Amino acid sequence: ELRFNVYPNPSSGTFKLEVENVQLDVQVSFKVVNVLGQMVYSGTTRGFSEITLGDVNPGNYLVFVEGAEAPEMITIK
């Protein structure tokens, strides 16, 4: 099971995604969804990524990482 962190939280729209327990040669998919379940960003990482959401409204978003048990919530100011 993968574990991950998103920080800083709250964020201004740019945040870091750090995935633990992942091999460096393995890409892991992730997505960011709004409270309506609409995907606003998706990508892959090899353990650490800096994500800039761009033009999103302030509010709460969920970050899902493939292989992780539960999403993390991030607040965008």
PDB file of C-alpha atoms in Angstrom:
ATOM      1  CA  GLU A   1       0.000   0.000   0.000  1.00  0.00           C
ATOM      2  CA  LEU A   2       1.297   3.412  -0.970  1.00  0.00           C
ATOM      3  CA  ARG A   3       1.229   6.408   1.327  1.00  0.00           C
ATOM      4  CA  PHE A   4       1.525   9.989   0.199  1.00  0.00           C
ATOM      5  CA  ASN A   5       1.602  13.574   1.402  1.00  0.00           C
ATOM      6  CA  VAL A   6       0.536  16.844  -0.181  1.00  0.00           C
ATOM      7  CA  TYR A   7       2.027  20.105   1.067  1.00  0.00           C
ATOM      8  CA  PRO A   8       1.830  22.969   1.738  1.00  0.00           C
ATOM      9  CA  ASN A   9      -1.782  22.696   2.754  1.00  0.00           C
ATOM     10  CA  PRO A  10      -3.520  25.070   2.292  1.00  0.00           C
ATOM     11  CA  SER A  11      -1.912  26.014  -1.014  1.00  0.00           C
ATOM     12  CA  SER A  12      -2.105  28.864  -3.497  1.00  0.00           C
ATOM     13  CA  GLY A  13      -2.473  26.364  -6.362  1.00  0.00           C
ATOM     14  CA  THR A  14       1.041  24.906  -6.441  1.00  0.00           C
ATOM     15  CA  PHE A  15       1.811  22.026  -4.108  1.00  0.00           C
ATOM     16  CA  LYS A  16       4.140  19.080  -3.751  1.00  0.00           C
ATOM     17  CA  LEU A  17       3.072  15.439  -3.964  1.00  0.00           C
ATOM     18  CA  GLU A  18       5.372  12.987  -2.220  1.00  0.00           C
ATOM     19  CA  VAL A  19       4.640   9.268  -2.554  1.00  0.00           C
ATOM     20  CA  GLU A  20       6.275   6.905  -0.063  1.00  0.00           C
ATOM     21  CA  ASN A  21       7.082   3.222  -0.630  1.00  0.00           C
ATOM     22  CA  VAL A  22       7.413   3.561  -4.414  1.00  0.00           C
ATOM     23  CA  GLN A  23      10.366   2.301  -6.440  1.00  0.00           C
ATOM     24  CA  LEU A  24      12.117   5.050  -8.384  1.00  0.00           C
ATOM     25  CA  ASP A  25      11.684   3.232 -11.706  1.00  0.00           C
ATOM     26  CA  VAL A  26       7.907   2.844 -11.255  1.00  0.00           C
ATOM     27  CA  GLN A  27       5.498   5.555 -12.361  1.00  0.00           C
ATOM     28  CA  VAL A  28       2.401   6.061 -10.237  1.00  0.00           C
ATOM     29  CA  SER A  29      -0.742   7.739 -11.582  1.00  0.00           C
ATOM     30  CA  PHE A  30      -2.526  10.442  -9.623  1.00  0.00           C
ATOM     31  CA  LYS A  31      -5.455  12.780 -10.123  1.00  0.00           C
ATOM     32  CA  VAL A  32      -6.931  15.847  -8.474  1.00  0.00           C
ATOM     33  CA  VAL A  33     -10.720  16.160  -8.350  1.00  0.00           C
ATOM     34  CA  ASN A  34     -13.055  18.872  -7.112  1.00  0.00           C
ATOM     35  CA  VAL A  35     -15.886  18.299  -4.641  1.00  0.00           C
ATOM     36  CA  LEU A  36     -18.234  17.494  -7.545  1.00  0.00           C
ATOM     37  CA  GLY A  37     -15.981  14.607  -8.582  1.00  0.00           C
ATOM     38  CA  GLN A  38     -14.705  16.378 -11.703  1.00  0.00           C
ATOM     39  CA  MET A  39     -11.055  15.777 -12.529  1.00  0.00           C
ATOM     40  CA  VAL A  40      -9.090  19.029 -12.702  1.00  0.00           C
ATOM     41  CA  TYR A  41      -5.585  17.539 -13.093  1.00  0.00           C
ATOM     42  CA  SER A  42      -3.959  14.168 -13.676  1.00  0.00           C
ATOM     43  CA  GLY A  43      -0.441  12.920 -14.145  1.00  0.00           C
ATOM     44  CA  THR A  44       2.212  10.422 -13.140  1.00  0.00           C
ATOM     45  CA  THR A  45       5.056  10.604 -10.664  1.00  0.00           C
ATOM     46  CA  ARG A  46       8.075   8.567  -9.675  1.00  0.00           C
ATOM     47  CA  GLY A  47       7.712   9.556  -6.033  1.00  0.00           C
ATOM     48  CA  PHE A  48       7.915  13.352  -5.991  1.00  0.00           C
ATOM     49  CA  SER A  49       6.204  15.994  -8.119  1.00  0.00           C
ATOM     50  CA  GLU A  50       5.450  19.676  -7.928  1.00  0.00           C
ATOM     51  CA  ILE A  51       1.937  20.290  -9.222  1.00  0.00           C
ATOM     52  CA  THR A  52       0.538  23.596 -10.431  1.00  0.00           C
ATOM     53  CA  LEU A  53      -3.213  23.444 -10.863  1.00  0.00           C
ATOM     54  CA  GLY A  54      -3.427  26.701 -12.796  1.00  0.00           C
ATOM     55  CA  ASP A  55      -6.871  28.229 -13.157  1.00  0.00           C
ATOM     56  CA  VAL A  56      -8.929  26.520 -10.452  1.00  0.00           C
ATOM     57  CA  ASN A  57     -11.362  28.108  -8.061  1.00  0.00           C
ATOM     58  CA  PRO A  58     -10.441  28.346  -4.384  1.00  0.00           C
ATOM     59  CA  GLY A  59     -11.838  25.448  -2.371  1.00  0.00           C
ATOM     60  CA  ASN A  60     -11.232  21.858  -1.322  1.00  0.00           C
ATOM     61  CA  TYR A  61      -9.853  19.263  -3.726  1.00  0.00           C
ATOM     62  CA  LEU A  62      -9.106  15.561  -3.323  1.00  0.00           C
ATOM     63  CA  VAL A  63      -5.814  14.043  -4.453  1.00  0.00           C
ATOM     64  CA  PHE A  64      -6.035  10.359  -5.405  1.00  0.00           C
ATOM     65  CA  VAL A  65      -2.923   8.231  -5.900  1.00  0.00           C
ATOM     66  CA  GLU A  66      -3.169   4.850  -7.629  1.00  0.00           C
ATOM     67  CA  GLY A  67      -2.457   2.138  -5.068  1.00  0.00           C
ATOM     68  CA  ALA A  68      -3.178   4.303  -2.022  1.00  0.00           C
ATOM     69  CA  GLU A  69      -6.057   3.396   0.262  1.00  0.00           C
ATOM     70  CA  ALA A  70      -7.601   6.862   0.658  1.00  0.00           C
ATOM     71  CA  PRO A  71      -7.331  10.309  -0.933  1.00  0.00           C
ATOM     72  CA  GLU A  72      -5.878  13.399   0.733  1.00  0.00           C
ATOM     73  CA  MET A  73      -7.752  16.697   0.796  1.00  0.00           C
ATOM     74  CA  ILE A  74      -5.976  19.910  -0.165  1.00  0.00           C
ATOM     75  CA  THR A  75      -7.375  23.404   0.238  1.00  0.00           C
ATOM     76  CA  ILE A  76      -6.635  25.949  -2.498  1.00  0.00           C
ATOM     77  CA  LYS A  77      -6.818  29.578  -1.386  1.00  0.00           C
TER      78      LYS A  77
END
